[in-house]
C-alpha cells in the first residue's frame, strides 16, 4: 500500500533556540508539484523530491502554524524555510493559511517572528513588510499576571502592535491577535461551554481532525473542561518580590493530535530538577494521564497507556532542569527531538544528565513504585556543539544522538487510519523522520564548534536516509 503523510512537523534548526512549523499538506496539490515523476515514486517521497529538485510548493499547503522562530539572526532563514516548503507564499504579503504562535517571551523563541514578518529597509527607514500571518496567538500581555524575570515582552508587544497597525480598511487582510487562556482553558461564556484551547489545522486521512491543543500555559495546566485549571506552584526567587517567576514557567505546552498520533512540544517548560523553575512537568504528567486516558473503543483513537505521546520535543532545549524521568515515564515517547545549538548562545544544551535519562534502561513513575521500560528508539537533534566557549563538549558519550539539521517528522496516514478502524489495540504507527544536515554557520573566530551531522547517506531525494520509528503504543 502506498504511504502518504498529510501532517508534517518541521523542527527548524535555529541553533540555541526553538522553531516548529506544523503543516497540513494538500496531497493532490503536492502530486501536481511533482509532475510526471510522481508515477515512479511513493507519495511520501513527493515532498523531499520537490525540495531537492527546487519545485515550487506554493498552494500545496492547506494550513500551517509556526510556533516560535528562534533569535533575530535566524528569523529570515525561518521565513525562507517556510517559503521553501510552501507554508508562506512569497508573491504576496497577506497569508490566508499561515498562522503564528509564541510559547513565551524569551528572545530565542520570539525575536525571529518579527524577521519572518518583515525585512529591514536598506536605507534605514521603516521595515518592509513581507509576510502577514492570518492570526497570531500569544500569552496575555506581559505583566498582567505573574511578574516574570529575564524578559521584557517588548518584542511581542512590537509584533502585536505592528499587526494591529496594519488594519487599514481591508479587514479581511488583518492579522488577528488572540490570547491563549491560562492553563489552555476557554472559560464558559454566554452560550459557549468551557473548552480546551485548540488550533484546528484541518482534516487528514479519513477526515480525521488534526488538533493542536494547549495543555498548559502561564504556569497552569489544563485539567478537563469541567475542572479549574491546576496552578503550578512557583519556585521562590532569591532577592525578588513574591510572585516573581521565571518566564520559562509561562511556556505554552501543546499536543498535536492526529488520530492515535501525538507530538508534544512545550517551549521552555520546567521539571522537578533544580531550584529555579516551577515543576510544570509533574502537574502535566498527572493531568495528561487523566485527560488523555487509555482508549480501546472501536472507531476511536487508541492508546495503550494514558498520557502517551509518540514523539516529544524536549523541554527547554534538553536542559537537566526539565525532561524528568517521571515525565518520560508518562509520555513514553518513541522519538525524542532536541532543539539545541550554539552561535549567539551556548547554554550547554543538551545536558549529559538529560541524555542519560533519555537512554536509561527504565524510568520510575511519579508514584515512585511503577517502573516503565525505556520506549525511546531514536534521539535526533537540530545541531549539537562539540566545543562550547573554548571547552570540548560531549553530552552524548554513547553516540545516541543523530544530528540532522532541519528535521521533518511525518506519521504515516495509512497507519493512523488502520489504528482508527481497528477493533482493538495493537496497531503500530510508523513515523518517518529525516533531516537536511543544515548547520549554523559560525563566525571564524568562534570559540564554539559543531559536531558533524549524520553522514550524507543520501537515499533517493532525501538528504539523509530517512529513519522510520514504529510506535506500538496503540
Ligand atoms: Zn525561555
Ligand atoms: Zn529557550
PDB file of N, CA, C and O in Angstrom, residues 252-281:
ATOM      1  N   UNK A 252       3.734  27.980  26.815  1.00  0.00           N
ATOM      2  CA  UNK A 252       2.555  27.256  26.328  1.00  0.00           C
ATOM      3  C   UNK A 252       2.991  25.838  25.969  1.00  0.00           C
ATOM      4  O   UNK A 252       3.952  25.649  25.221  1.00  0.00           O
ATOM      5  N   UNK A 253       2.309  24.833  26.515  1.00  0.00           N
ATOM      6  CA  UNK A 253       2.579  23.436  26.157  1.00  0.00           C
ATOM      7  C   UNK A 253       1.492  22.969  25.217  1.00  0.00           C
ATOM      8  O   UNK A 253       0.302  23.219  25.451  1.00  0.00           O
ATOM      9  N   UNK A 254       1.878  22.313  24.135  1.00  0.00           N
ATOM     10  CA  UNK A 254       0.928  21.899  23.100  1.00  0.00           C
ATOM     11  C   UNK A 254       1.049  20.414  22.815  1.00  0.00           C
ATOM     12  O   UNK A 254       2.145  19.847  22.892  1.00  0.00           O
ATOM     13  N   UNK A 255      -0.087  19.798  22.479  1.00  0.00           N
ATOM     14  CA  UNK A 255      -0.083  18.430  21.963  1.00  0.00           C
ATOM     15  C   UNK A 255      -0.732  18.464  20.580  1.00  0.00           C
ATOM     16  O   UNK A 255      -1.863  18.937  20.432  1.00  0.00           O
ATOM     17  N   UNK A 256       0.023  18.005  19.589  1.00  0.00           N
ATOM     18  CA  UNK A 256      -0.525  17.889  18.230  1.00  0.00           C
ATOM     19  C   UNK A 256      -1.135  16.498  18.140  1.00  0.00           C
ATOM     20  O   UNK A 256      -0.431  15.495  18.291  1.00  0.00           O
ATOM     21  N   UNK A 257      -2.450  16.433  17.930  1.00  0.00           N
ATOM     22  CA  UNK A 257      -3.133  15.137  17.949  1.00  0.00           C
ATOM     23  C   UNK A 257      -3.775  14.862  16.590  1.00  0.00           C
ATOM     24  O   UNK A 257      -4.527  15.685  16.069  1.00  0.00           O
ATOM     25  N   UNK A 258      -3.458  13.703  16.057  1.00  0.00           N
ATOM     26  CA  UNK A 258      -3.981  13.288  14.744  1.00  0.00           C
ATOM     27  C   UNK A 258      -4.281  11.804  14.861  1.00  0.00           C
ATOM     28  O   UNK A 258      -3.381  10.980  14.785  1.00  0.00           O
ATOM     29  N   UNK A 259      -5.559  11.470  15.077  1.00  0.00           N
ATOM     30  CA  UNK A 259      -5.896  10.075  15.371  1.00  0.00           C
ATOM     31  C   UNK A 259      -5.099   9.622  16.579  1.00  0.00           C
ATOM     32  O   UNK A 259      -5.080  10.288  17.615  1.00  0.00           O
ATOM     33  N   UNK A 260      -4.398   8.500  16.440  1.00  0.00           N
ATOM     34  CA  UNK A 260      -3.603   7.970  17.557  1.00  0.00           C
ATOM     35  C   UNK A 260      -2.174   8.494  17.573  1.00  0.00           C
ATOM     36  O   UNK A 260      -1.354   8.013  18.334  1.00  0.00           O
ATOM     37  N   UNK A 261      -1.883   9.458  16.737  1.00  0.00           N
ATOM     38  CA  UNK A 261      -0.550  10.053  16.762  1.00  0.00           C
ATOM     39  C   UNK A 261      -0.585  11.311  17.620  1.00  0.00           C
ATOM     40  O   UNK A 261      -1.502  12.125  17.498  1.00  0.00           O
ATOM     41  N   UNK A 262       0.435  11.428  18.502  1.00  0.00           N
ATOM     42  CA  UNK A 262       0.561  12.661  19.285  1.00  0.00           C
ATOM     43  C   UNK A 262       2.017  13.102  19.350  1.00  0.00           C
ATOM     44  O   UNK A 262       2.911  12.277  19.512  1.00  0.00           O
ATOM     45  N   UNK A 263       2.204  14.408  19.233  1.00  0.00           N
ATOM     46  CA  UNK A 263       3.532  15.002  19.381  1.00  0.00           C
ATOM     47  C   UNK A 263       3.420  16.088  20.438  1.00  0.00           C
ATOM     48  O   UNK A 263       2.481  16.880  20.432  1.00  0.00           O
ATOM     49  N   UNK A 264       4.401  16.134  21.345  1.00  0.00           N
ATOM     50  CA  UNK A 264       4.373  17.088  22.455  1.00  0.00           C
ATOM     51  C   UNK A 264       5.444  18.158  22.268  1.00  0.00           C
ATOM     52  O   UNK A 264       6.585  17.841  21.933  1.00  0.00           O
ATOM     53  N   UNK A 265       5.071  19.407  22.511  1.00  0.00           N
ATOM     54  CA  UNK A 265       6.057  20.499  22.495  1.00  0.00           C
ATOM     55  C   UNK A 265       5.644  21.565  23.509  1.00  0.00           C
ATOM     56  O   UNK A 265       4.459  21.876  23.627  1.00  0.00           O
ATOM     57  N   UNK A 266       6.607  22.087  24.258  1.00  0.00           N
ATOM     58  CA  UNK A 266       6.234  22.969  25.365  1.00  0.00           C
ATOM     59  C   UNK A 266       7.250  24.068  25.646  1.00  0.00           C
ATOM     60  O   UNK A 266       7.458  24.438  26.800  1.00  0.00           O
ATOM     61  N   UNK A 267       7.858  24.607  24.593  1.00  0.00           N
ATOM     62  CA  UNK A 267       8.786  25.722  24.811  1.00  0.00           C
ATOM     63  C   UNK A 267       9.830  25.374  25.853  1.00  0.00           C
ATOM     64  O   UNK A 267      10.493  24.338  25.764  1.00  0.00           O
ATOM     65  N   UNK A 268       9.944  26.204  26.875  1.00  0.00           N
ATOM     66  CA  UNK A 268      10.978  26.013  27.900  1.00  0.00           C
ATOM     67  C   UNK A 268      10.365  25.629  29.249  1.00  0.00           C
ATOM     68  O   UNK A 268      10.859  26.041  30.310  1.00  0.00           O
ATOM     69  N   UNK A 269       9.289  24.841  29.238  1.00  0.00           N
ATOM     70  CA  UNK A 269       8.666  24.402  30.492  1.00  0.00           C
ATOM     71  C   UNK A 269       9.665  23.603  31.324  1.00  0.00           C
ATOM     72  O   UNK A 269      10.554  22.954  30.782  1.00  0.00           O
ATOM     73  N   UNK A 270       9.521  23.661  32.646  1.00  0.00           N
ATOM     74  CA  UNK A 270      10.495  23.038  33.550  1.00  0.00           C
ATOM     75  C   UNK A 270       9.980  21.805  34.254  1.00  0.00           C
ATOM     76  O   UNK A 270       8.795  21.466  34.192  1.00  0.00           O
ATOM     77  N   UNK A 271      10.902  21.129  34.938  1.00  0.00           N
ATOM     78  CA  UNK A 271      10.579  19.932  35.701  1.00  0.00           C
ATOM     79  C   UNK A 271      11.011  20.063  37.150  1.00  0.00           C
ATOM     80  O   UNK A 271      11.185  21.181  37.652  1.00  0.00           O
ATOM     81  N   UNK A 272      11.205  18.927  37.817  1.00  0.00           N
ATOM     82  CA  UNK A 272      11.453  18.955  39.259  1.00  0.00           C
ATOM     83  C   UNK A 272      12.902  19.249  39.616  1.00  0.00           C
ATOM     84  O   UNK A 272      13.211  19.620  40.732  1.00  0.00           O
ATOM     85  N   UNK A 273      13.821  19.034  38.666  1.00  0.00           N
ATOM     86  CA  UNK A 273      15.239  19.191  38.978  1.00  0.00           C
ATOM     87  C   UNK A 273      15.597  20.674  39.027  1.00  0.00           C
ATOM     88  O   UNK A 273      15.194  21.431  38.172  1.00  0.00           O
ATOM     89  N   UNK A 274      16.371  21.042  40.035  1.00  0.00           N
ATOM     90  CA  UNK A 274      16.800  22.430  40.123  1.00  0.00           C
ATOM     91  C   UNK A 274      15.880  23.249  40.993  1.00  0.00           C
ATOM     92  O   UNK A 274      14.788  22.814  41.354  1.00  0.00           O
ATOM     93  N   UNK A 275      16.311  24.429  41.332  1.00  0.00           N
ATOM     94  CA  UNK A 275      15.596  25.213  42.325  1.00  0.00           C
ATOM     95  C   UNK A 275      14.899  26.435  41.744  1.00  0.00           C
ATOM     96  O   UNK A 275      14.219  27.152  42.441  1.00  0.00           O
ATOM     97  N   UNK A 276      15.062  26.670  40.458  1.00  0.00           N
ATOM     98  CA  UNK A 276      14.612  27.932  39.890  1.00  0.00           C
ATOM     99  C   UNK A 276      13.256  27.825  39.209  1.00  0.00           C
ATOM    100  O   UNK A 276      12.405  28.706  39.341  1.00  0.00           O
ATOM    101  N   UNK A 277      13.032  26.736  38.501  1.00  0.00           N
ATOM    102  CA  UNK A 277      11.847  26.651  37.647  1.00  0.00           C
ATOM    103  C   UNK A 277      10.695  25.924  38.345  1.00  0.00           C
ATOM    104  O   UNK A 277      10.905  24.992  39.128  1.00  0.00           O
ATOM    105  N   UNK A 278       9.485  26.345  38.015  1.00  0.00           N
ATOM    106  CA  UNK A 278       8.294  25.655  38.526  1.00  0.00           C
ATOM    107  C   UNK A 278       8.230  24.254  37.908  1.00  0.00           C
ATOM    108  O   UNK A 278       8.626  24.052  36.762  1.00  0.00           O
ATOM    109  N   UNK A 279       7.709  23.298  38.669  1.00  0.00           N
ATOM    110  CA  UNK A 279       7.665  21.909  38.190  1.00  0.00           C
ATOM    111  C   UNK A 279       6.397  21.679  37.369  1.00  0.00           C
ATOM    112  O   UNK A 279       5.460  21.003  37.800  1.00  0.00           O
ATOM    113  N   UNK A 280       6.396  22.258  36.189  1.00  0.00           N
ATOM    114  CA  UNK A 280       5.228  22.136  35.301  1.00  0.00           C
ATOM    115  C   UNK A 280       5.051  20.677  34.863  1.00  0.00           C
ATOM    116  O   UNK A 280       3.932  20.170  34.772  1.00  0.00           O
ATOM    117  N   UNK A 281       6.164  19.987  34.636  1.00  0.00           N
ATOM    118  CA  UNK A 281       6.091  18.607  34.128  1.00  0.00           C
ATOM    119  C   UNK A 281       5.338  17.678  35.079  1.00  0.00           C
ATOM    120  O   UNK A 281       4.607  16.791  34.636  1.00  0.00           O
TER     121      UNK A 281
END
